[in-house]
Structure formats: C-alpha cells, structure tokens
Amino acid sequence: MTHWGSSRGSERSSPLSGRLGRVSVGSAIVCIVDELVECVDAQDRVLGVVSRWDAVREARLHRVGVVVCRDRRGRFLVHRRAEQLSRFPGHYELGVGGAAGVGESYEQAAARELSEELGVRAAVRFRFKFLNRAGLSPHWLGVCDAVLPEIGACDPGEVAWHTWLTEPELRRVLQQWTFTPDSQEIFGRYLAGRAAPALSWERCS
C-alpha cells in the first residue's frame, strides 16, 4: 500500500491539499503544496491538523485509507510500485491507498487514490481499521474493498505492473515476493473478517 504516494502525489492540487505557495528559484517559479492531514489519538479521535511531512517526521498518528480490489471472480489485485518512487520502490502491494485529507473519510481517501492510481471509479466499502505500526510511521489504517470490472489507465509514476491472483496464489507470492510492510497484515485481517457480510462477486455487473 502507498501511504504517501510518489513525489507526484505531494504536488497534487485539490481542496484537500492544504496550502499552495510559490517560490522563485532563479527565473523559475516553483509551486509547493503542503498537504494537510488530521492528527488523531489512539482512539482515532481528531486532535488537530498537521502537514503530512510533520506527521511522518514526528511519528504522529494520522489516517490512511486503502482499498483491497477484487474482480468478479473474486481474485485479488496485486501491483508493483514504480521504481522511481522514493518509498518502497519496486515493492509489491495488495492495497491501493494513501493518506486521508482533512475532513476525508477512509472510504473517500481510498476511492480517490483508486481513481488517481488505477484510473478506476468504483463503489468502495469500509471493512475495518487497525492501528498500523508497520511502514514509515504509525497510523490508523482503514481497509476498504471494491469490485473492479476492469482496470483503467494506470498512472505509470505509481504502478509499474499489476495482475489478478487467486487466494492460494496470493498466499504463495506473499512469501516469495518483496511486499510493502503492511500487505501481509492487511491480507490476514481481510481474510479473518470474511465472516462479516461479504461482497457478492456473482451479482456484480
């Protein structure tokens, strides 16, 4: 899962992106976006607003939304992160996601990242959350899922390769390939939660 995305992600301009400023470098004007996130406590209650950079640097809890994608046959989507990414380049991931902006729910953050990275708009459903201490810094991780009829135009700056795997295939490659630190736990918790109402792959169209 992409917690912070790529350097491109830090330059997104949206209502959730925080303050947009301009600085001069020689004859060029460079736009700098300081994306803002909500700092939360151990019960996932909002304490205030901080920049993404400060949240990671100071190990302050914040929120991340991720979506586990499956197809109509129930297979899992796995992708490999682009080599130029500054964090976990070339690692495989089970989920697609990123930091939730100010006022953004886990579902909204996951759906936004799904659209930005895979070029897909789909109904995203919240499944569970847990305090994740793997990766760059501790955060609350909200795991959602979605059924994708197809993959759109992937952002090559984020996704180098992707495929669909059955559950047994995914179990095997999780032991063989280099995945991001939280992919194994996301998968384990996702399977453990299958006793809850599940998506109906057959009814999706």
XYZ file of N, CA and C in Angstrom:
615
model
N 0.825 -1.181 0.000
C 0.000 0.000 0.000
C 0.859 1.229 0.000
N 0.453 2.278 -0.780
C 1.196 3.524 -0.871
C 0.705 4.468 0.199
N 1.434 4.622 1.230
C 0.990 5.512 2.290
C 1.021 6.967 1.860
N 2.098 7.336 1.251
C 2.261 8.746 0.910
C 2.300 8.980 -0.578
N 2.253 7.916 -1.358
C 2.288 8.094 -2.811
C 3.688 8.445 -3.257
N 3.777 9.032 -4.427
C 5.063 9.401 -5.010
C 5.303 10.879 -4.824
N 6.410 11.363 -5.363
C 6.654 12.796 -5.319
C 5.573 13.532 -6.079
N 4.983 12.862 -7.086
C 3.883 13.479 -7.808
C 2.707 13.711 -6.878
N 2.469 12.736 -5.972
C 1.348 12.860 -5.068
C 1.463 14.082 -4.181
N 2.674 14.447 -3.785
C 2.839 15.590 -2.906
C 2.602 16.900 -3.630
N 2.441 16.854 -4.943
C 2.233 18.082 -5.695
C 0.798 18.238 -6.172
N -0.091 17.321 -5.737
C -1.468 17.422 -6.170
C -2.097 18.699 -5.636
N -2.906 19.303 -6.454
C -3.634 20.484 -6.018
C -5.106 20.156 -5.980
N -5.694 20.135 -4.772
C -7.099 19.815 -4.595
C -7.575 20.501 -3.338
N -8.892 20.498 -3.064
C -9.374 21.115 -1.835
C -8.782 20.489 -0.592
N -8.232 19.284 -0.702
C -7.677 18.610 0.456
C -6.167 18.779 0.559
N -5.596 19.536 -0.340
C -4.140 19.566 -0.437
C -3.466 20.531 0.522
N -4.228 21.396 1.187
C -3.599 22.320 2.109
C -3.209 23.611 1.433
N -2.090 24.174 1.842
C -1.683 25.489 1.370
C -0.848 25.374 0.108
N -1.151 26.203 -0.860
C -0.404 26.234 -2.113
C 0.389 27.525 -2.151
N 1.709 27.399 -2.255
C 2.542 28.588 -2.285
C 3.448 28.591 -3.493
N 4.083 29.734 -3.753
C 5.005 29.849 -4.880
C 6.321 30.439 -4.381
N 7.412 29.850 -4.839
C 8.723 30.398 -4.524
C 9.499 30.522 -5.819
N 10.418 31.476 -5.872
C 11.229 31.689 -7.062
C 12.559 30.976 -6.916
N 12.934 30.241 -7.946
C 14.239 29.589 -7.999
C 14.885 30.040 -9.289
N 15.786 31.028 -9.179
C 16.340 31.635 -10.376
C 15.223 32.342 -11.124
N 15.045 31.970 -12.387
C 13.992 32.580 -13.188
C 12.709 31.755 -13.178
N 12.742 30.608 -12.458
C 11.571 29.722 -12.449
C 10.721 29.969 -11.216
N 9.443 29.690 -11.341
C 8.519 29.745 -10.218
C 8.085 28.325 -9.912
N 8.317 27.894 -8.683
C 8.015 26.534 -8.277
C 6.835 26.549 -7.328
N 5.826 25.717 -7.608
C 4.662 25.598 -6.738
C 4.933 24.533 -5.680
N 4.629 24.850 -4.449
C 4.829 23.924 -3.351
C 3.492 23.703 -2.656
N 3.084 22.467 -2.518
C 1.844 22.140 -1.836
C 2.181 21.440 -0.529
N 1.682 22.002 0.563
C 1.859 21.394 1.868
C 0.554 20.683 2.198
N 0.460 19.388 1.888
C -0.786 18.664 2.120
C -1.037 18.502 3.608
N -2.274 18.666 3.983
C -2.647 18.609 5.386
C -3.417 17.331 5.687
N -3.173 16.788 6.877
C -3.882 15.604 7.354
C -4.335 15.869 8.782
N -5.256 15.047 9.239
C -5.728 15.177 10.614
C -4.890 14.305 11.535
N -4.343 14.917 12.570
C -3.630 14.186 13.610
C -4.684 13.600 14.552
N -4.563 12.305 14.876
C -5.553 11.632 15.712
C -4.868 10.949 16.893
N -5.698 10.493 17.862
C -5.142 9.818 19.030
C -5.294 8.309 18.903
N -5.001 7.586 19.981
C -5.038 6.135 19.949
C -6.443 5.572 19.807
N -7.463 6.415 19.945
C -8.849 6.014 19.710
C -9.378 6.567 18.391
N -8.477 7.079 17.563
C -8.825 7.633 16.251
C -9.712 8.866 16.363
N -9.508 9.649 17.397
C -10.223 10.910 17.564
C -9.335 12.052 17.092
N -9.913 12.982 16.362
C -9.148 14.074 15.770
C -8.635 15.023 16.848
N -7.334 15.311 16.776
C -6.697 16.237 17.707
C -6.382 17.576 17.058
N -6.148 17.574 15.762
C -5.771 18.797 15.076
C -5.341 18.499 13.659
N -4.777 19.502 13.019
C -4.350 19.383 11.629
C -2.845 19.623 11.546
N -2.161 18.746 10.822
C -0.719 18.874 10.630
C -0.411 18.604 9.164
N 0.793 18.927 8.744
C 1.210 18.581 7.386
C 1.575 17.108 7.326
N 1.480 16.528 6.171
C 1.868 15.127 6.005
C 3.325 14.924 6.415
N 4.165 15.855 6.004
C 5.586 15.733 6.315
C 5.817 15.689 7.820
N 5.163 16.595 8.553
C 5.330 16.626 10.001
C 4.759 15.377 10.657
N 3.637 14.874 10.139
C 3.034 13.670 10.718
C 3.999 12.498 10.657
N 4.668 12.326 9.522
C 5.626 11.241 9.378
C 6.891 11.518 10.180
N 7.407 12.724 10.056
C 8.669 13.067 10.721
C 8.556 12.956 12.236
N 7.407 13.347 12.787
C 7.212 13.339 14.232
C 6.489 12.085 14.724
N 6.236 11.135 13.819
C 5.552 9.881 14.161
C 4.218 10.147 14.848
N 3.461 11.094 14.315
C 2.152 11.418 14.872
C 1.081 10.609 14.158
N 0.175 10.055 14.932
C -0.883 9.248 14.341
C -1.749 10.072 13.401
N -2.086 9.492 12.284
C -2.952 10.118 11.297
C -3.716 8.991 10.605
N -4.495 9.314 9.586
C -5.345 8.309 8.947
C -4.889 8.005 7.526
N -4.965 6.726 7.175
C -4.660 6.266 5.820
C -5.801 5.354 5.373
N -6.281 5.561 4.164
C -7.328 4.705 3.607
C -6.765 3.859 2.480
N -7.118 2.586 2.472
C -6.623 1.675 1.444
C -7.777 0.794 0.976
N -7.767 0.420 -0.289
C -8.813 -0.447 -0.832
C -8.192 -1.734 -1.377
N -8.747 -2.858 -0.948
C -8.380 -4.165 -1.496
C -9.297 -4.407 -2.687
N -8.724 -4.587 -3.851
C -9.505 -4.711 -5.084
C -9.622 -6.167 -5.505
N -10.827 -6.554 -5.899
C -11.062 -7.895 -6.403
C -11.862 -7.806 -7.694
N -11.792 -8.853 -8.488
C -12.571 -8.855 -9.726
C -13.837 -9.679 -9.529
N -14.594 -9.876 -10.588
C -15.876 -10.574 -10.472
C -15.713 -12.043 -10.108
N -14.511 -12.569 -10.320
C -14.230 -13.958 -9.964
C -13.674 -14.079 -8.548
N -13.518 -12.955 -7.866
C -13.015 -12.965 -6.503
C -11.510 -12.929 -6.391
N -10.810 -12.772 -7.499
C -9.347 -12.705 -7.464
C -8.900 -11.352 -6.900
N -7.702 -11.336 -6.333
C -7.138 -10.139 -5.729
C -6.227 -9.407 -6.712
N -6.295 -8.092 -6.686
C -5.388 -7.291 -7.493
C -4.095 -7.058 -6.726
N -2.978 -7.360 -7.357
C -1.654 -7.077 -6.801
C -0.911 -6.221 -7.807
N -0.219 -5.204 -7.325
C 0.549 -4.366 -8.240
C 1.958 -4.146 -7.695
N 2.845 -3.754 -8.591
C 4.215 -3.431 -8.207
C 4.418 -1.940 -8.302
N 4.973 -1.370 -7.263
C 5.217 0.057 -7.225
C 6.292 0.467 -8.239
N 6.136 1.659 -8.790
C 7.106 2.160 -9.771
C 8.489 2.283 -9.133
N 9.517 2.085 -9.926
C 10.895 2.106 -9.424
C 11.348 3.492 -9.000
N 10.724 4.537 -9.559
C 11.175 5.886 -9.232
C 10.581 6.430 -7.943
N 9.677 5.689 -7.313
C 9.088 6.162 -6.067
C 10.143 6.200 -4.966
N 10.035 7.188 -4.107
C 11.036 7.349 -3.056
C 10.825 6.372 -1.908
N 9.602 5.844 -1.761
C 9.303 4.938 -0.665
C 8.900 3.572 -1.223
N 9.597 2.543 -0.787
C 9.346 1.164 -1.210
C 9.316 1.000 -2.728
N 10.309 1.531 -3.441
C 10.317 1.383 -4.910
C 10.409 -0.076 -5.323
N 9.592 -0.460 -6.295
C 9.638 -1.813 -6.811
C 9.001 -2.867 -5.923
N 8.462 -2.470 -4.768
C 7.803 -3.429 -3.887
C 6.409 -3.752 -4.434
N 5.941 -4.928 -4.086
C 4.578 -5.318 -4.441
C 3.620 -4.866 -3.349
N 2.358 -4.640 -3.756
C 1.342 -4.190 -2.802
C 0.027 -4.896 -3.054
N -0.691 -5.138 -1.964
C -2.031 -5.691 -2.072
C -3.067 -4.576 -2.192
N -2.891 -3.518 -1.445
C -3.874 -2.446 -1.420
C -3.451 -1.227 -2.209
N -4.446 -0.431 -2.555
C -4.224 0.860 -3.208
C -4.758 1.927 -2.260
N -3.936 2.897 -1.916
C -4.434 3.895 -0.970
C -3.447 4.994 -0.690
N -3.790 5.789 0.312
C -2.958 6.917 0.687
C -3.540 7.652 1.879
N -2.871 8.696 2.300
C -3.286 9.456 3.472
C -4.619 10.145 3.230
N -5.473 10.149 4.262
C -6.750 10.846 4.188
C -6.525 12.328 4.461
N -7.122 13.163 3.633
C -7.011 14.598 3.831
C -7.938 15.077 4.933
N -7.871 16.350 5.231
C -8.702 16.939 6.280
C -10.176 16.788 5.915
N -10.967 16.209 6.822
C -12.380 16.020 6.594
C -12.720 14.868 5.673
N -11.732 14.089 5.262
C -11.936 12.997 4.327
C -12.053 11.669 5.077
N -13.040 10.857 4.742
C -13.218 9.553 5.378
C -12.241 8.547 4.784
N -12.142 7.391 5.433
C -11.300 6.331 4.893
C -11.782 5.921 3.500
N -13.098 5.801 3.345
C -13.647 5.418 2.049
C -13.337 6.448 0.974
N -13.479 7.716 1.310
C -13.212 8.772 0.337
C -11.751 8.791 -0.072
N -10.860 8.618 0.896
C -9.429 8.596 0.583
C -9.093 7.408 -0.309
N -9.650 6.244 0.004
C -9.377 5.046 -0.787
C -9.917 5.190 -2.206
N -11.142 5.732 -2.334
C -11.739 5.903 -3.666
C -10.947 6.905 -4.489
N -10.473 7.961 -3.861
C -9.686 8.970 -4.577
C -8.380 8.368 -5.094
N -7.693 7.620 -4.243
C -6.434 7.009 -4.663
C -6.667 5.965 -5.759
N -7.777 5.249 -5.676
C -8.112 4.271 -6.704
C -8.257 4.944 -8.061
N -8.909 6.086 -8.071
C -9.097 6.831 -9.314
C -7.767 7.387 -9.827
N -6.951 7.918 -8.922
C -5.701 8.548 -9.326
C -4.656 7.538 -9.796
N -4.563 6.398 -9.118
C -3.504 5.442 -9.433
C -3.895 4.432 -10.511
N -5.159 3.996 -10.499
C -5.575 2.956 -11.442
C -6.546 3.463 -12.498
N -6.960 4.716 -12.395
C -7.882 5.263 -13.379
C -9.253 4.616 -13.332
N -9.677 4.205 -12.124
C -10.944 3.492 -11.965
C -11.814 4.200 -10.932
N -13.092 4.332 -11.252
C -14.076 4.805 -10.279
C -14.967 3.622 -9.919
N -15.065 3.334 -8.631
C -15.842 2.175 -8.191
C -16.403 2.441 -6.803
N -17.470 1.710 -6.478
C -18.041 1.792 -5.135
C -17.060 1.162 -4.147
N -16.702 1.912 -3.125
C -15.738 1.459 -2.129
C -16.462 1.274 -0.801
N -16.268 0.130 -0.166
C -16.943 -0.143 1.101
C -15.937 -0.319 2.227
N -16.162 0.367 3.336
C -15.297 0.240 4.506
C -15.485 -1.131 5.136
N -14.358 -1.778 5.509
C -14.419 -3.093 6.143
C -13.954 -3.058 7.597
N -12.772 -2.487 7.850
C -12.255 -2.450 9.218
C -11.090 -1.479 9.283
N -10.642 -1.176 10.482
C -9.457 -0.341 10.662
C -8.632 -0.913 11.806
N -7.343 -0.609 11.791
C -6.468 -1.028 12.879
C -5.302 -0.063 12.979
N -4.698 -0.046 14.146
C -3.546 0.815 14.379
C -2.320 0.124 13.792
N -1.827 0.665 12.705
C -0.738 0.041 11.958
C 0.594 0.698 12.313
N 1.513 -0.092 12.797
C 2.831 0.440 13.164
C 3.908 -0.013 12.189
N 3.488 -0.635 11.083
C 4.438 -1.027 10.047
C 4.646 0.152 9.094
N 5.721 0.117 8.371
C 5.960 1.154 7.383
C 6.740 2.333 7.930
N 6.438 3.510 7.382
C 7.233 4.692 7.681
C 6.953 5.273 9.048
N 5.680 5.277 9.459
C 5.299 5.868 10.734
C 3.958 5.277 11.147
N 3.623 5.321 12.448
C 2.353 4.735 12.894
C 1.156 5.523 12.373
N 0.069 4.822 12.107
C -1.137 5.467 11.598
C -2.327 4.535 11.761
N -3.507 5.105 11.736
C -4.724 4.315 11.663
C -4.956 3.955 10.206
N -5.104 2.657 9.954
C -5.287 2.185 8.588
C -6.722 1.695 8.414
N -7.486 2.378 7.574
C -8.842 1.973 7.266
C -8.854 1.165 5.984
N -9.234 -0.102 6.084
C -9.215 -1.006 4.938
C -10.621 -1.124 4.348
N -10.719 -0.855 3.062
C -11.969 -0.948 2.324
C -11.816 -2.017 1.251
N -12.905 -2.347 0.565
C -12.768 -3.206 -0.600
C -13.694 -2.733 -1.705
N -13.422 -3.221 -2.906
C -14.201 -2.840 -4.074
C -14.077 -3.933 -5.120
N -15.120 -4.079 -5.929
C -15.088 -4.988 -7.070
C -14.854 -4.158 -8.321
N -13.815 -4.506 -9.068
C -13.477 -3.756 -10.271
C -13.784 -4.594 -11.508
N -14.642 -4.092 -12.394
C -14.906 -4.825 -13.630
C -13.708 -4.815 -14.572
N -12.876 -3.780 -14.445
C -11.683 -3.664 -15.283
C -10.752 -2.635 -14.674
N -9.529 -2.587 -15.175
C -8.544 -1.601 -14.750
C -8.458 -0.535 -15.820
N -8.421 0.723 -15.398
C -8.317 1.815 -16.353
C -6.876 2.069 -16.760
N -6.559 3.328 -16.991
C -5.198 3.714 -17.363
C -4.404 3.971 -16.089
N -3.534 3.034 -15.733
C -2.732 3.173 -14.517
C -1.750 4.325 -14.643
N -1.501 4.990 -13.537
C -0.500 6.047 -13.501
C 0.880 5.397 -13.488
N 1.679 5.544 -14.548
C 2.990 4.887 -14.593
C 3.959 5.409 -13.534
N 3.677 6.570 -12.992
C 4.515 7.094 -11.923
C 4.261 6.401 -10.597
N 3.173 5.632 -10.526
C 2.817 4.919 -9.306
C 2.847 3.404 -9.484
N 2.306 2.926 -10.611
C 2.112 1.496 -10.818
C 2.935 1.024 -12.015
N 3.862 0.096 -11.760
C 4.705 -0.418 -12.835
C 4.104 -1.655 -13.496
N 3.303 -2.392 -12.739
C 2.778 -3.672 -13.233
C 1.658 -4.108 -12.308
N 0.689 -4.868 -12.840
C -0.374 -5.394 -11.989
C -0.898 -6.703 -12.558
N -1.534 -7.482 -11.690
C -2.133 -8.752 -12.116
C -3.214 -9.148 -11.122
N -4.027 -10.133 -11.516
C -5.057 -10.689 -10.638
C -4.589 -12.060 -10.158
N -4.723 -12.308 -8.839
C -4.285 -13.579 -8.259
C -5.405 -14.198 -7.426
N -5.504 -15.513 -7.492
C -6.426 -16.220 -6.617
C -5.890 -16.181 -5.189
N -6.730 -16.550 -4.226
C -6.274 -16.550 -2.833
C -5.061 -17.459 -2.623
N -5.055 -18.698 -3.120
C -3.859 -19.536 -2.942
C -2.618 -18.942 -3.616
N -2.792 -18.351 -4.786
C -1.657 -17.726 -5.470
C -1.117 -16.554 -4.657
N -2.022 -15.759 -4.098
C -1.586 -14.615 -3.300
C -0.877 -15.071 -2.035
N -1.383 -16.108 -1.397
C -0.709 -16.641 -0.213
C 0.732 -17.033 -0.546
N 0.917 -17.636 -1.706
C 2.246 -18.097 -2.095
C 3.193 -16.929 -2.378
N 2.742 -15.957 -3.170
C 3.661 -14.874 -3.543
C 3.961 -13.944 -2.372
N 3.072 -13.888 -1.381
C 3.359 -13.084 -0.192
C 4.606 -13.591 0.528
N 4.916 -14.869 0.353
C 6.112 -15.454 0.952
C 7.312 -15.391 0.026
N 7.075 -15.118 -1.243
C 8.158 -15.182 -2.231
C 8.598 -13.813 -2.737
N 7.678 -12.885 -2.877
C 7.987 -11.574 -3.416
C 8.181 -10.566 -2.288
N 8.795 -9.441 -2.619
C 9.012 -8.390 -1.632
C 7.823 -7.429 -1.645
N 6.987 -7.545 -0.622
C 5.810 -6.694 -0.491
C 6.074 -5.544 0.475
N 5.247 -4.521 0.412
C 5.308 -3.434 1.383
C 5.012 -4.005 2.769
N 5.503 -3.358 3.842
C 5.438 -3.948 5.183
C 4.040 -4.326 5.671
N 2.998 -3.624 5.237
C 1.676 -3.881 5.795
C 0.807 -4.807 4.945
N 1.273 -5.216 3.772
C 0.436 -6.029 2.890
C 0.046 -7.357 3.531
N 0.985 -8.000 4.224
C 0.703 -9.283 4.860
C -0.384 -9.142 5.921
N -0.296 -8.099 6.741
C -1.292 -7.918 7.803
C -2.654 -7.550 7.226
N -2.666 -6.726 6.188
C -3.935 -6.389 5.542
C -4.614 -7.650 5.035
N -3.855 -8.518 4.389
C -4.408 -9.750 3.835
C -4.949 -10.651 4.939
N -4.161 -10.825 6.000
C -4.591 -11.679 7.103
C -5.851 -11.177 7.772
N -5.908 -9.893 8.029
C -7.088 -9.317 8.676
C -8.292 -9.333 7.730
N -8.041 -9.149 6.463
C -9.138 -9.164 5.489
C -9.777 -10.558 5.441
N -8.955 -11.593 5.398
C -9.487 -12.951 5.373
C -10.197 -13.283 6.676
N -9.655 -12.809 7.790
C -10.268 -13.083 9.086
C -11.650 -12.443 9.200
N -11.855 -11.360 8.449
C -13.129 -10.657 8.520
C -14.173 -11.177 7.551
N -13.883 -12.288 6.891
C -14.832 -12.793 5.902
C -16.124 -13.323 6.521
N -16.141 -13.486 7.839
C -17.377 -13.904 8.495
C -18.418 -12.799 8.445
N -17.921 -11.543 8.258
C -18.839 -10.413 8.126
C -19.485 -10.472 6.747
N -20.592 -9.714 6.527
C -21.231 -9.714 5.204
C -20.210 -9.416 4.112
N -20.121 -10.269 3.126
C -19.095 -10.159 2.084
C -19.674 -9.611 0.809
N -18.781 -9.148 -0.053
C -19.204 -8.719 -1.385
C -19.680 -9.927 -2.180
N -20.685 -9.743 -2.980
C -21.167 -10.820 -3.818
C -20.585 -10.651 -5.203
N -19.589 -11.461 -5.512
C -18.900 -11.310 -6.790
C -19.845 -11.657 -7.942
N -20.721 -12.657 -7.723
C -21.577 -13.101 -8.806
C -22.605 -12.040 -9.214
N -23.041 -11.221 -8.235
C -24.084 -10.257 -8.539
C -23.544 -8.973 -9.145
N -22.237 -8.787 -9.114
C -21.672 -7.542 -9.625
C -21.697 -7.559 -11.142
N -21.998 -6.406 -11.716
C -22.047 -6.339 -13.188
C -21.505 -5.007 -13.626
